[in-house]
CSV table of C-alpha atoms in Angstrom, one decimal:
chain,number,residue,atom,x,y,z
A,342,GLN,CA,33.3,-44.1,-25.3
A,343,VAL,CA,35.7,-41.6,-23.8
A,344,GLN,CA,35.8,-40.1,-20.3
A,345,LEU,CA,38.0,-37.2,-19.3
A,346,VAL,CA,38.6,-36.6,-15.6
A,347,GLU,CA,40.5,-33.5,-14.4
A,348,SER,CA,42.3,-33.2,-11.1
A,349,GLY,CA,44.8,-31.0,-9.4
A,350,GLY,CA,42.9,-27.8,-8.9
A,351,GLY,CA,42.9,-25.8,-5.7
A,352,LEU,CA,43.5,-22.6,-3.9
A,353,VAL,CA,46.9,-20.9,-4.4
A,354,GLN,CA,48.4,-17.5,-3.8
A,355,ALA,CA,49.4,-15.3,-6.6
A,356,GLY,CA,52.8,-16.3,-7.8
A,357,GLY,CA,52.3,-19.9,-6.9
A,358,SER,CA,52.0,-23.0,-9.0
A,359,LEU,CA,49.6,-25.9,-9.7
A,360,ARG,CA,49.7,-28.9,-12.0
A,361,LEU,CA,46.4,-30.1,-13.5
A,362,SER,CA,46.0,-33.6,-14.8
A,363,CYS,CA,43.5,-35.0,-17.2
A,364,ALA,CA,43.1,-38.8,-17.3
A,365,ALA,CA,41.4,-40.2,-20.4
A,366,SER,CA,39.8,-43.6,-20.5
A,367,GLY,CA,40.1,-44.3,-24.2
A,368,ARG,CA,42.6,-46.8,-25.5
A,369,THR,CA,43.3,-44.6,-28.6
A,370,PHE,CA,44.3,-41.5,-26.6
A,371,SER,CA,47.5,-41.0,-28.6
A,372,SER,CA,45.5,-40.4,-31.8
A,373,TYR,CA,44.1,-37.1,-30.7
A,374,ALA,CA,45.1,-33.6,-29.9
A,375,MET,CA,44.2,-32.5,-26.4
A,376,GLY,CA,43.6,-29.2,-24.8
A,377,TRP,CA,42.7,-27.1,-21.8
A,378,PHE,CA,40.0,-24.5,-21.6
A,379,ARG,CA,38.9,-22.3,-18.7
A,380,GLN,CA,35.8,-20.4,-17.7
A,381,ALA,CA,35.6,-17.7,-15.1
A,382,PRO,CA,32.3,-16.5,-13.6
A,383,GLY,CA,30.4,-14.4,-16.0
A,384,LYS,CA,32.7,-15.1,-18.9
A,385,GLU,CA,32.7,-17.3,-21.9
A,386,ARG,CA,34.8,-20.5,-22.0
A,387,GLU,CA,38.3,-19.6,-23.1
A,388,PHE,CA,40.9,-21.6,-24.9
A,389,VAL,CA,44.1,-22.0,-22.9
A,390,ALA,CA,46.5,-24.5,-24.5
A,391,ALA,CA,46.6,-27.4,-26.9
A,392,ILE,CA,49.0,-30.3,-27.7
A,393,ASP,CA,49.1,-32.5,-30.7
A,394,TRP,CA,48.9,-36.3,-30.7
A,395,SER,CA,52.7,-36.7,-30.4
A,396,GLY,CA,53.3,-34.0,-27.8
A,397,LEU,CA,55.7,-32.2,-30.1
A,398,SER,CA,53.4,-29.4,-31.1
A,399,THR,CA,51.8,-27.0,-28.7
A,400,TYR,CA,49.9,-23.7,-28.7
A,401,TYR,CA,49.0,-21.3,-26.0
A,402,VAL,CA,46.7,-18.3,-25.5
A,403,ALA,CA,48.9,-15.2,-25.2
A,404,SER,CA,48.0,-14.5,-21.6
A,405,VAL,CA,49.6,-17.7,-20.4
A,406,LYS,CA,52.6,-18.0,-22.6
A,407,GLY,CA,55.8,-18.4,-20.6
A,408,ARG,CA,53.8,-19.4,-17.5
A,409,PHE,CA,51.9,-22.5,-18.5
A,410,THR,CA,53.1,-25.7,-20.0
A,411,ILE,CA,51.0,-28.4,-21.6
A,412,SER,CA,52.4,-31.9,-21.9
A,413,ARG,CA,51.1,-35.4,-22.3
A,414,ASP,CA,52.1,-38.9,-21.4
A,415,ASN,CA,50.5,-41.2,-23.9
A,416,ALA,CA,51.6,-44.3,-22.0
A,417,LYS,CA,49.5,-43.1,-19.1
A,418,ASN,CA,46.6,-41.6,-21.2
A,419,THR,CA,47.1,-38.4,-19.4
A,420,VAL,CA,47.6,-34.7,-20.3
A,421,TYR,CA,48.9,-32.1,-17.9
A,422,LEU,CA,48.9,-28.4,-17.5
A,423,GLN,CA,51.7,-27.0,-15.4
A,424,MET,CA,50.7,-23.5,-14.2
A,425,ASN,CA,53.4,-21.3,-12.8
A,426,SER,CA,53.4,-17.6,-11.7
A,427,LEU,CA,49.7,-17.8,-11.3
A,428,LYS,CA,47.7,-14.6,-11.3
A,429,PRO,CA,44.3,-13.8,-9.8
A,430,GLU,CA,42.9,-13.5,-13.4
A,431,ASP,CA,43.8,-17.2,-13.9
A,432,THR,CA,41.0,-18.0,-11.5
A,433,ALA,CA,38.5,-20.2,-13.3
A,434,VAL,CA,37.1,-23.7,-13.8
A,435,TYR,CA,39.6,-25.5,-16.0
A,436,TYR,CA,38.3,-28.1,-18.5
A,437,CYS,CA,40.2,-30.8,-20.3
A,438,ALA,CA,39.0,-31.5,-23.9
A,439,ARG,CA,39.7,-33.8,-26.8
A,440,ASP,CA,39.9,-32.6,-30.3
A,441,ALA,CA,38.5,-34.8,-33.1
A,442,ARG,CA,41.8,-34.2,-35.0
A,443,ALA,CA,45.3,-35.3,-34.3
A,444,GLY,CA,47.0,-32.0,-34.9
A,445,VAL,CA,46.9,-28.5,-33.4
A,446,TYR,CA,45.6,-25.6,-35.4
A,447,GLY,CA,46.1,-22.5,-33.3
A,448,SER,CA,43.1,-22.0,-30.9
A,449,THR,CA,40.6,-23.6,-33.3
A,450,TRP,CA,38.9,-26.6,-31.8
A,451,LEU,CA,36.8,-29.5,-32.9
A,452,GLY,CA,36.0,-30.8,-29.4
A,453,ASP,CA,34.1,-34.0,-29.1
A,454,TYR,CA,34.7,-34.8,-25.4
A,455,TRP,CA,35.0,-32.6,-22.3
A,456,GLY,CA,35.9,-33.3,-18.7
A,457,GLN,CA,33.9,-32.1,-15.7
A,458,GLY,CA,36.2,-29.3,-14.8
A,459,THR,CA,38.5,-28.6,-11.8
A,460,GLN,CA,38.4,-25.3,-9.9
A,461,VAL,CA,41.5,-23.1,-9.8
A,462,THR,CA,41.4,-20.1,-7.4
A,463,VAL,CA,44.3,-17.7,-7.2
A,464,SER,CA,44.2,-15.2,-4.3
A,465,SER,CA,45.8,-11.8,-4.5
């Protein structure tokens, strides 16, 4: 029913910026909270950021606060992750996800759809 396709990953030097995009196929995109997760080699998948259905409420993991910004454009069925001041420890595969709920509740997640991931590599 729903497909999520991430794009925008790449190789960047420490201190640089990238903007990730996640395009959703569903026609009811605006009914759901959306989020970004990441997974580095040898580590568990980690919550990064979430945004509620309206775009008015967001939540970030402490390590990216002040550097990353999640946003959404419901008219385009797209959620974004603007990543600034990137650090080598940000290197990971970044995944877009849909929550089954409309709201954001900290880092808790009831994910029902996931994208394929996009690689972000930050060199030191």
